[in-house]
mmCIF file of N, CA and C in Angstrom:
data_model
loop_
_atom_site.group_PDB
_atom_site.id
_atom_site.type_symbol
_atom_site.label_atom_id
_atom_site.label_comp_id
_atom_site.label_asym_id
_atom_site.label_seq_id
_atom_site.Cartn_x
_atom_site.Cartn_y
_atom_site.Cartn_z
ATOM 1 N N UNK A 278 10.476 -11.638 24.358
ATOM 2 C CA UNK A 278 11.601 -11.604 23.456
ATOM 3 C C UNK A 278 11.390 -12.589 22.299
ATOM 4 N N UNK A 279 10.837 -13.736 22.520
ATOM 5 C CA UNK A 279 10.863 -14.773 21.739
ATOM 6 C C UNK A 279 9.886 -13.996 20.616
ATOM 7 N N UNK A 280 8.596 -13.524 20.898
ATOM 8 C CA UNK A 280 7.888 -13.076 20.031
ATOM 9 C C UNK A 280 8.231 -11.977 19.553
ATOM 10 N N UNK A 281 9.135 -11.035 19.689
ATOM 11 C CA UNK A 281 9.395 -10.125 18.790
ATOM 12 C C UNK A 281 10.539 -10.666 17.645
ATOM 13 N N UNK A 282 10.990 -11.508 18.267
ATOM 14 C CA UNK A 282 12.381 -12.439 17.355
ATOM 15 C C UNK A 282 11.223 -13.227 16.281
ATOM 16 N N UNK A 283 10.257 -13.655 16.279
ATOM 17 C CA UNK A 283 9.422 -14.495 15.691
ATOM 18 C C UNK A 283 8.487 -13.497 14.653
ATOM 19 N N UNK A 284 8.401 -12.129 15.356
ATOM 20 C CA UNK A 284 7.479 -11.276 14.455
ATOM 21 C C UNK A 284 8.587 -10.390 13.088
ATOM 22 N N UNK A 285 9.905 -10.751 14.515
ATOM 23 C CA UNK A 285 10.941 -9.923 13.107
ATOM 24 C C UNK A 285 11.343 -10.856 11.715
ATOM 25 N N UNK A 286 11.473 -12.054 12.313
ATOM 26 C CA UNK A 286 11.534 -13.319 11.304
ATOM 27 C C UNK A 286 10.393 -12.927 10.330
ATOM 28 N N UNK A 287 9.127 -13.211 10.821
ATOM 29 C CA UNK A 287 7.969 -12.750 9.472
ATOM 30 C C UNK A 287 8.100 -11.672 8.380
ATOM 31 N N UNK A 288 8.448 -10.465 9.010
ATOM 32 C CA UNK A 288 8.307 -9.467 8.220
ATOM 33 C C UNK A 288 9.340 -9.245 7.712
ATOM 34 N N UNK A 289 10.598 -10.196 8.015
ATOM 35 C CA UNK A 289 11.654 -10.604 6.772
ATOM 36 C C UNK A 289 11.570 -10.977 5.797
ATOM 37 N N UNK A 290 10.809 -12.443 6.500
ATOM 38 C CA UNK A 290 10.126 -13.281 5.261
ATOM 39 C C UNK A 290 9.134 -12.987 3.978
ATOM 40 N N UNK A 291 8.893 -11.516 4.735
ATOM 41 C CA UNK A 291 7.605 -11.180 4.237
ATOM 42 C C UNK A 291 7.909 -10.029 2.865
ATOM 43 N N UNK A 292 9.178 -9.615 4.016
ATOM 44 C CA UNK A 292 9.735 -8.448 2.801
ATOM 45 C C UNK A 292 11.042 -9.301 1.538
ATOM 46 N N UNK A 293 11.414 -10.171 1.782
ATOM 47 C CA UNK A 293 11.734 -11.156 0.907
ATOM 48 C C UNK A 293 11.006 -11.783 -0.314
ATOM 49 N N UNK A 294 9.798 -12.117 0.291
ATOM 50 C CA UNK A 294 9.247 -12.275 -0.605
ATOM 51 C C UNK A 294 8.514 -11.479 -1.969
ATOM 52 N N UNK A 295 8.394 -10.482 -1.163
ATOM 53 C CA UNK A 295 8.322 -9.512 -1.938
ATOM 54 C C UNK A 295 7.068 -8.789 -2.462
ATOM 55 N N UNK A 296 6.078 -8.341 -3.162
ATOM 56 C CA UNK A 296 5.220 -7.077 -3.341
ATOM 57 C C UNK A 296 4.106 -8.254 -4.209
ATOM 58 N N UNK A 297 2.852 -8.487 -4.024
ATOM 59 C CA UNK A 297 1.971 -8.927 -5.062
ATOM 60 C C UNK A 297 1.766 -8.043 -6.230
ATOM 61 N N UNK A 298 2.546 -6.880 -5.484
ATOM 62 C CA UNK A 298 2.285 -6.372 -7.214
ATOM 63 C C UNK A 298 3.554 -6.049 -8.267
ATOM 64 N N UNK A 299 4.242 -6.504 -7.812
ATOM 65 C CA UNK A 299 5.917 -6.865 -8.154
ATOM 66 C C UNK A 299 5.609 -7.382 -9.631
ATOM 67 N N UNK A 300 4.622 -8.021 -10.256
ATOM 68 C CA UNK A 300 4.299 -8.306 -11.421
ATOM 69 C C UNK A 300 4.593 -7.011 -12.613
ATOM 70 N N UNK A 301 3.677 -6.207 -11.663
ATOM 71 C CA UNK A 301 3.741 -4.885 -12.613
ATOM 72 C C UNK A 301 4.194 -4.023 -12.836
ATOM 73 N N UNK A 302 5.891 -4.307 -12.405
ATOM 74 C CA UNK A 302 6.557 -3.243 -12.901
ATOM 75 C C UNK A 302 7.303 -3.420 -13.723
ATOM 76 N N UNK A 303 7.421 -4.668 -14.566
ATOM 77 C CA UNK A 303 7.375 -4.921 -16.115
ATOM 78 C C UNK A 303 7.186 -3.630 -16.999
ATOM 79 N N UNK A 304 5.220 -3.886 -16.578
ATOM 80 C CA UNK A 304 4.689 -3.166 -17.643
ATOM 81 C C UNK A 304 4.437 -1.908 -16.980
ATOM 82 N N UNK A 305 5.232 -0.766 -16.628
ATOM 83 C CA UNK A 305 4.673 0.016 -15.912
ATOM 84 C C UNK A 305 3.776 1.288 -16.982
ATOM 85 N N UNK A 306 2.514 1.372 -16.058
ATOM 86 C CA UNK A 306 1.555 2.132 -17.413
ATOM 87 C C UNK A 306 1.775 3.551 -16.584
ATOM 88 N N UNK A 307 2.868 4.706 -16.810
ATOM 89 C CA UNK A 307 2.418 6.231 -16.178
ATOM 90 C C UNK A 307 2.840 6.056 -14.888
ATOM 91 N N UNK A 308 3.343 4.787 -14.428
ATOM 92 C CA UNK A 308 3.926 4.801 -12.817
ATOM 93 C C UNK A 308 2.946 4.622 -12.035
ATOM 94 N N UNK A 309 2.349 3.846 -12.169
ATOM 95 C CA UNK A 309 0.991 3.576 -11.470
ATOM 96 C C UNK A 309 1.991 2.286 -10.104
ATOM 97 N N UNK A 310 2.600 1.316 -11.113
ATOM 98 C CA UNK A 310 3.041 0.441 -10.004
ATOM 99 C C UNK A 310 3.962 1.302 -9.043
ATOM 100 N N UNK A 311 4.931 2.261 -9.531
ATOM 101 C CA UNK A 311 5.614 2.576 -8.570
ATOM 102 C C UNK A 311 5.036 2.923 -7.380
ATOM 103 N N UNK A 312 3.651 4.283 -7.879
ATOM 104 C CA UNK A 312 2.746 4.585 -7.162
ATOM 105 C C UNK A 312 1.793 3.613 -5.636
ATOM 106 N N UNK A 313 1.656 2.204 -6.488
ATOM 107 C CA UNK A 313 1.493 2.059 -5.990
ATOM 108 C C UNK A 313 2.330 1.259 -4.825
ATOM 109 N N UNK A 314 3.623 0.758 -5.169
ATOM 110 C CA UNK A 314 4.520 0.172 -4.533
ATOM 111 C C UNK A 314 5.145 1.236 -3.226
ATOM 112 N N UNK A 315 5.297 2.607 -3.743
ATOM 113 C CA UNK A 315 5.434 3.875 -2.710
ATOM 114 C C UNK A 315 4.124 3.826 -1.929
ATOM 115 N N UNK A 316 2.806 3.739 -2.216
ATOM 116 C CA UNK A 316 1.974 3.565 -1.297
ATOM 117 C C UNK A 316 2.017 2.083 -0.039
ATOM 118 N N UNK A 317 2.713 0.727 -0.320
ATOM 119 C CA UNK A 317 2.781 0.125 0.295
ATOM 120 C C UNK A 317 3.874 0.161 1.520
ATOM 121 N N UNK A 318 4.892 0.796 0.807
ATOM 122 C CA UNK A 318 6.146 1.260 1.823
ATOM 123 C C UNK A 318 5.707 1.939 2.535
ATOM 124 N N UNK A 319 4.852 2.977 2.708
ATOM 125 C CA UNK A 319 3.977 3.698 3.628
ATOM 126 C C UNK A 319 3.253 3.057 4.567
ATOM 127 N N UNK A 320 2.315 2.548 4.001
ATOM 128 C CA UNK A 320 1.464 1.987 4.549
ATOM 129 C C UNK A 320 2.412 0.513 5.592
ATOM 130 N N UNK A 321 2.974 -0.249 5.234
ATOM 131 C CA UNK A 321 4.245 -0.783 5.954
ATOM 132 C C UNK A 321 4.995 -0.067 7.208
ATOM 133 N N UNK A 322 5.606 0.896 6.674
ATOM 134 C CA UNK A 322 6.026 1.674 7.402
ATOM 135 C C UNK A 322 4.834 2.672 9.048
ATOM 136 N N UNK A 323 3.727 2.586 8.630
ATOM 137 C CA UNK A 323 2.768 3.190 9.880
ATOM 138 C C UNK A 323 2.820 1.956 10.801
ATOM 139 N N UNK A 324 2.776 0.149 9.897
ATOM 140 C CA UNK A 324 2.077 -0.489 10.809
ATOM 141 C C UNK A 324 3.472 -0.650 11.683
ATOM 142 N N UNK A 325 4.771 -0.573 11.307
ATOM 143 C CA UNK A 325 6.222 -0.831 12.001
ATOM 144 C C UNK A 325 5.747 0.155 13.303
ATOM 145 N N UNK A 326 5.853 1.297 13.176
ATOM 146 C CA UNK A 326 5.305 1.960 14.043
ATOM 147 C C UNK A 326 4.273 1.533 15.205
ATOM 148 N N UNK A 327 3.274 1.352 14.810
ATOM 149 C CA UNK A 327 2.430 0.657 15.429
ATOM 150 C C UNK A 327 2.110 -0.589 16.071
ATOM 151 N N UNK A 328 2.840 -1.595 15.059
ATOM 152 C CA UNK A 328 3.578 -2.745 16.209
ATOM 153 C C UNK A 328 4.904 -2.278 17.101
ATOM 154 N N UNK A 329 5.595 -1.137 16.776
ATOM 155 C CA UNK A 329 6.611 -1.100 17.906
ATOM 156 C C UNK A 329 6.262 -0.964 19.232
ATOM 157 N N UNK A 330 4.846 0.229 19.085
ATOM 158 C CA UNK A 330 4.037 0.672 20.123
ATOM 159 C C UNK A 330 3.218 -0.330 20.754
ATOM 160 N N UNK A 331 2.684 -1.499 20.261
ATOM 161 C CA UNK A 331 1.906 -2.430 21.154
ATOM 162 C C UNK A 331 2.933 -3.293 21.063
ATOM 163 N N UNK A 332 4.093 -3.551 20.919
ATOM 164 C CA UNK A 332 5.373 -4.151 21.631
ATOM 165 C C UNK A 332 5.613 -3.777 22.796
ATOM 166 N N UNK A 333 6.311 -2.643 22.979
ATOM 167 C CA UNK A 333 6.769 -1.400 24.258
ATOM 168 C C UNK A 333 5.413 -1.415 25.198
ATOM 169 N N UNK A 334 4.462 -1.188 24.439
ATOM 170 C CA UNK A 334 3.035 -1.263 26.141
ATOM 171 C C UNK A 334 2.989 -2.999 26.643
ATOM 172 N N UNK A 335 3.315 -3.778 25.620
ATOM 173 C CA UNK A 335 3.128 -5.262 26.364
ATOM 174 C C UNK A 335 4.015 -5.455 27.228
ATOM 175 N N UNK A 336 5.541 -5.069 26.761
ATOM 176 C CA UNK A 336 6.539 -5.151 27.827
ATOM 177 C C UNK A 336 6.320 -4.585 28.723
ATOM 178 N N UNK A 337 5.686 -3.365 28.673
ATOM 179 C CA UNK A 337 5.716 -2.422 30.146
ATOM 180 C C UNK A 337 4.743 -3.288 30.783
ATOM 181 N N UNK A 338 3.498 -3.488 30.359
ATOM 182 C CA UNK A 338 2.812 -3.970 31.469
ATOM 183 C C UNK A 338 3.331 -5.264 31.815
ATOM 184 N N UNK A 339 3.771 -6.602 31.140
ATOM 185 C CA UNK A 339 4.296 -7.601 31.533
ATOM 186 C C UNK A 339 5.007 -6.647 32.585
ATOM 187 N N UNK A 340 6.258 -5.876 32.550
ATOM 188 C CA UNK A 340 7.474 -5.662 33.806
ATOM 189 C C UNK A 340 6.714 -5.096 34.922
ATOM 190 N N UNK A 341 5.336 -4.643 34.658
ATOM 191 C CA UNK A 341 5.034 -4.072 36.081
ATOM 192 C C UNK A 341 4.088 -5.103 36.468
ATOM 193 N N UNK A 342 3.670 -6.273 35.782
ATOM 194 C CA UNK A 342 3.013 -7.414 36.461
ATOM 195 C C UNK A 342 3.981 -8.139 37.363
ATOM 196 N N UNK A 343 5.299 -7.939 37.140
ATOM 197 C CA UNK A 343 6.286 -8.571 37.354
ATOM 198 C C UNK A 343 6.642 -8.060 39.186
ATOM 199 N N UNK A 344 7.362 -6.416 38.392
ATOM 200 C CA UNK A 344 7.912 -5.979 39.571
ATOM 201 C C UNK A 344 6.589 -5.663 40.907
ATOM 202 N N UNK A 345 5.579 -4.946 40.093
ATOM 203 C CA UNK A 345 4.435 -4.386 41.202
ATOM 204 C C UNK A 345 3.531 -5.585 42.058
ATOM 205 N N UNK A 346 4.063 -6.435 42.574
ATOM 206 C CA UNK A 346 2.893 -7.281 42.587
ATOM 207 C C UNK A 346 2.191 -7.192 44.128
ATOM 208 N N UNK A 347 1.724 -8.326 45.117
ATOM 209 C CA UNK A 347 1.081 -7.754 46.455
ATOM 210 C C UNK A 347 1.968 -7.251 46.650
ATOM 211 N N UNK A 348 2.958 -7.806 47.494
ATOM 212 C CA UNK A 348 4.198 -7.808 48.161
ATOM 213 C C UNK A 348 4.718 -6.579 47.841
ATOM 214 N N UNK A 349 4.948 -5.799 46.854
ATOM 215 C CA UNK A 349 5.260 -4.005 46.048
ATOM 216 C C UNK A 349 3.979 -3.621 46.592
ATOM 217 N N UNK A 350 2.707 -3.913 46.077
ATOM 218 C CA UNK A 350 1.421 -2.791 46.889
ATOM 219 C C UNK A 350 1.380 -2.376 48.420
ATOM 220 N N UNK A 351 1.703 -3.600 48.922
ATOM 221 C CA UNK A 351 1.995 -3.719 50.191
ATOM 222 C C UNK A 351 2.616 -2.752 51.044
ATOM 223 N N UNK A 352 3.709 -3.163 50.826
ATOM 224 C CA UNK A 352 4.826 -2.227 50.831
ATOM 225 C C UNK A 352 4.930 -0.742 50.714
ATOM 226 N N UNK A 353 4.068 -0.845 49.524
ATOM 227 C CA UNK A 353 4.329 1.139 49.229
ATOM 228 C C UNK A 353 3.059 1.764 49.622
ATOM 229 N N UNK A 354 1.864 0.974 49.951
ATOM 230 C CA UNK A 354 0.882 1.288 51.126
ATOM 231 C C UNK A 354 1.482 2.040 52.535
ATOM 232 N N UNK A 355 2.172 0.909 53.076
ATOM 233 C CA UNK A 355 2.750 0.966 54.358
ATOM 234 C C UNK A 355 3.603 2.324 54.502
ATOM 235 N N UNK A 356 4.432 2.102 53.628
ATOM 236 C CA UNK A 356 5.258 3.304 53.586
ATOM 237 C C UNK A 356 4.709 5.090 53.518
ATOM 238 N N UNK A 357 3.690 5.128 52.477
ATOM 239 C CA UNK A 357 3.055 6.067 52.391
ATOM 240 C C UNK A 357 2.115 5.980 53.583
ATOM 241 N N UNK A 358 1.298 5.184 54.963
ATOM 242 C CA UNK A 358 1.311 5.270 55.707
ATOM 243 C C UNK A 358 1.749 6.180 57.068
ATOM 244 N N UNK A 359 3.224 5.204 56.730
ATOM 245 C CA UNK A 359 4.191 6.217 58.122
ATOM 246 C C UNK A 359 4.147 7.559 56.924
ATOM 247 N N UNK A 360 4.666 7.925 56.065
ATOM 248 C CA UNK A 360 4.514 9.449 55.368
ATOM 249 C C UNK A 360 3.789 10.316 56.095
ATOM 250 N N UNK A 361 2.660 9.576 56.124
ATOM 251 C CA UNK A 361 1.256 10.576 56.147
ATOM 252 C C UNK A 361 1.103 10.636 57.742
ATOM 253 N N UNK A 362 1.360 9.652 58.778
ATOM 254 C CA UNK A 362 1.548 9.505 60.273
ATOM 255 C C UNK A 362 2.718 10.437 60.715
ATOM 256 N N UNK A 363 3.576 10.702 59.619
ATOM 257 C CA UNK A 363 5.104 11.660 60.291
ATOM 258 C C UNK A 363 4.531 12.882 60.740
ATOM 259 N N UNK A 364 5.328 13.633 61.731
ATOM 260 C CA UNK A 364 4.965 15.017 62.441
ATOM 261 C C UNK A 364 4.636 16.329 61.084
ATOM 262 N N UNK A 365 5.712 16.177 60.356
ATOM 263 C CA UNK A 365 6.221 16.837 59.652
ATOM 264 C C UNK A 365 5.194 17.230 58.433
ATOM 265 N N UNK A 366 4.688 15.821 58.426
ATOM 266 C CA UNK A 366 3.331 15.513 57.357
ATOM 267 C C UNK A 366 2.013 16.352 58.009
ATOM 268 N N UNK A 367 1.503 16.316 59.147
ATOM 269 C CA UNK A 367 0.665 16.754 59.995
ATOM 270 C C UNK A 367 0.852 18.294 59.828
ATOM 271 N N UNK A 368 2.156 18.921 60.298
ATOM 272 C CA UNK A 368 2.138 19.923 60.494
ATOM 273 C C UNK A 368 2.423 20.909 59.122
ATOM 274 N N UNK A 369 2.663 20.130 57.882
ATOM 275 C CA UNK A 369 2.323 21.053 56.605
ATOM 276 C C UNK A 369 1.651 21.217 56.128
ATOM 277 N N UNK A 370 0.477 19.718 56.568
ATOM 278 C CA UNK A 370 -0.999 19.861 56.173
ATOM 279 C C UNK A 370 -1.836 21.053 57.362
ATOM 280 N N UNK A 371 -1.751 20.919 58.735
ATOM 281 C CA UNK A 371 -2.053 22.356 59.293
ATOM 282 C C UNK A 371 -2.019 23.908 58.451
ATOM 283 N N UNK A 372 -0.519 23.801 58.259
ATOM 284 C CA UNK A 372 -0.873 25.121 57.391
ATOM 285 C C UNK A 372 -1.291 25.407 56.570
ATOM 286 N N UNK A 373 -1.145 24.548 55.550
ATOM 287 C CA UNK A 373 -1.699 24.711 54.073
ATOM 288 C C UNK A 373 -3.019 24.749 54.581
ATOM 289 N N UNK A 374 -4.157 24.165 55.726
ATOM 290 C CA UNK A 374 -5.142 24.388 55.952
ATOM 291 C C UNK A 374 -5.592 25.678 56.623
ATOM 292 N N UNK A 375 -4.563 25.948 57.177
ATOM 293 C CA UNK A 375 -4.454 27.816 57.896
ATOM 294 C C UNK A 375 -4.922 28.291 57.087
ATOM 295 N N UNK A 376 -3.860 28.584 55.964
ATOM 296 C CA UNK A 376 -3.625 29.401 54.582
ATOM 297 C C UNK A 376 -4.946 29.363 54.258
ATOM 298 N N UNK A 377 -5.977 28.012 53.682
ATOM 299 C CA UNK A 377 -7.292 28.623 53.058
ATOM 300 C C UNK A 377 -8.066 29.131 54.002
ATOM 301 N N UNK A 378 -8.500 29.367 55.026
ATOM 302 C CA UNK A 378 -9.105 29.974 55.760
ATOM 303 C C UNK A 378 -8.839 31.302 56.503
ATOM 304 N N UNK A 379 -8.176 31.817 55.658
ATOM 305 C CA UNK A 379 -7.538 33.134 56.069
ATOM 306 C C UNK A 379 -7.693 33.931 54.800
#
């Protein structure tokens, strides 16, 4: 959290400050600055995107470093265990093994 509060701060700061080429739309020659000022909003706009996305995968994996750890492997080992030990488990795998040999 802290670092997305810290990355949103920057690109405040960043859009505050404003365009290096902010000079040239004074003199604009044929719209070249707009041109190119519409090309930076773009280009801005992919990387928002793209830091949202390696935001959202850091969190996910941080929460499953979190929640999954031995103690979760463990656990859902064991469980899928008895699954596979139940009668019920045995006897659907029988048939489905009938079935190809017929």
């Amino acid at each position: 959290r802290r670092e997305d509060e810290a990355e949103m701060q920057r690109k405040t700061a960043r859009a505050k400050k404003g365009s290096a080429f902010g000079r040239f739309t004074a003199a604009d020659a044929g719209g070249v600055a707009a041109k190119i000022e519409e090309g930076m909003r773009e280009a801005a706009a992919a990387a928002d995107t793209r830091d949202f996305a390696s935001t959202a995968l850091r969190r996910r994996r941080r929460t499953l470093r979190v929640v999954f750890d031995a103690d979760a492997a463990a656990s859902a080992v064991s469980e899928l265990l008895a699954a596979y030990r139940s009668e019920a488990f045995a006897s659907e795998a029988r048939n489905v093994n009938n079935s190809w040999a017929a």
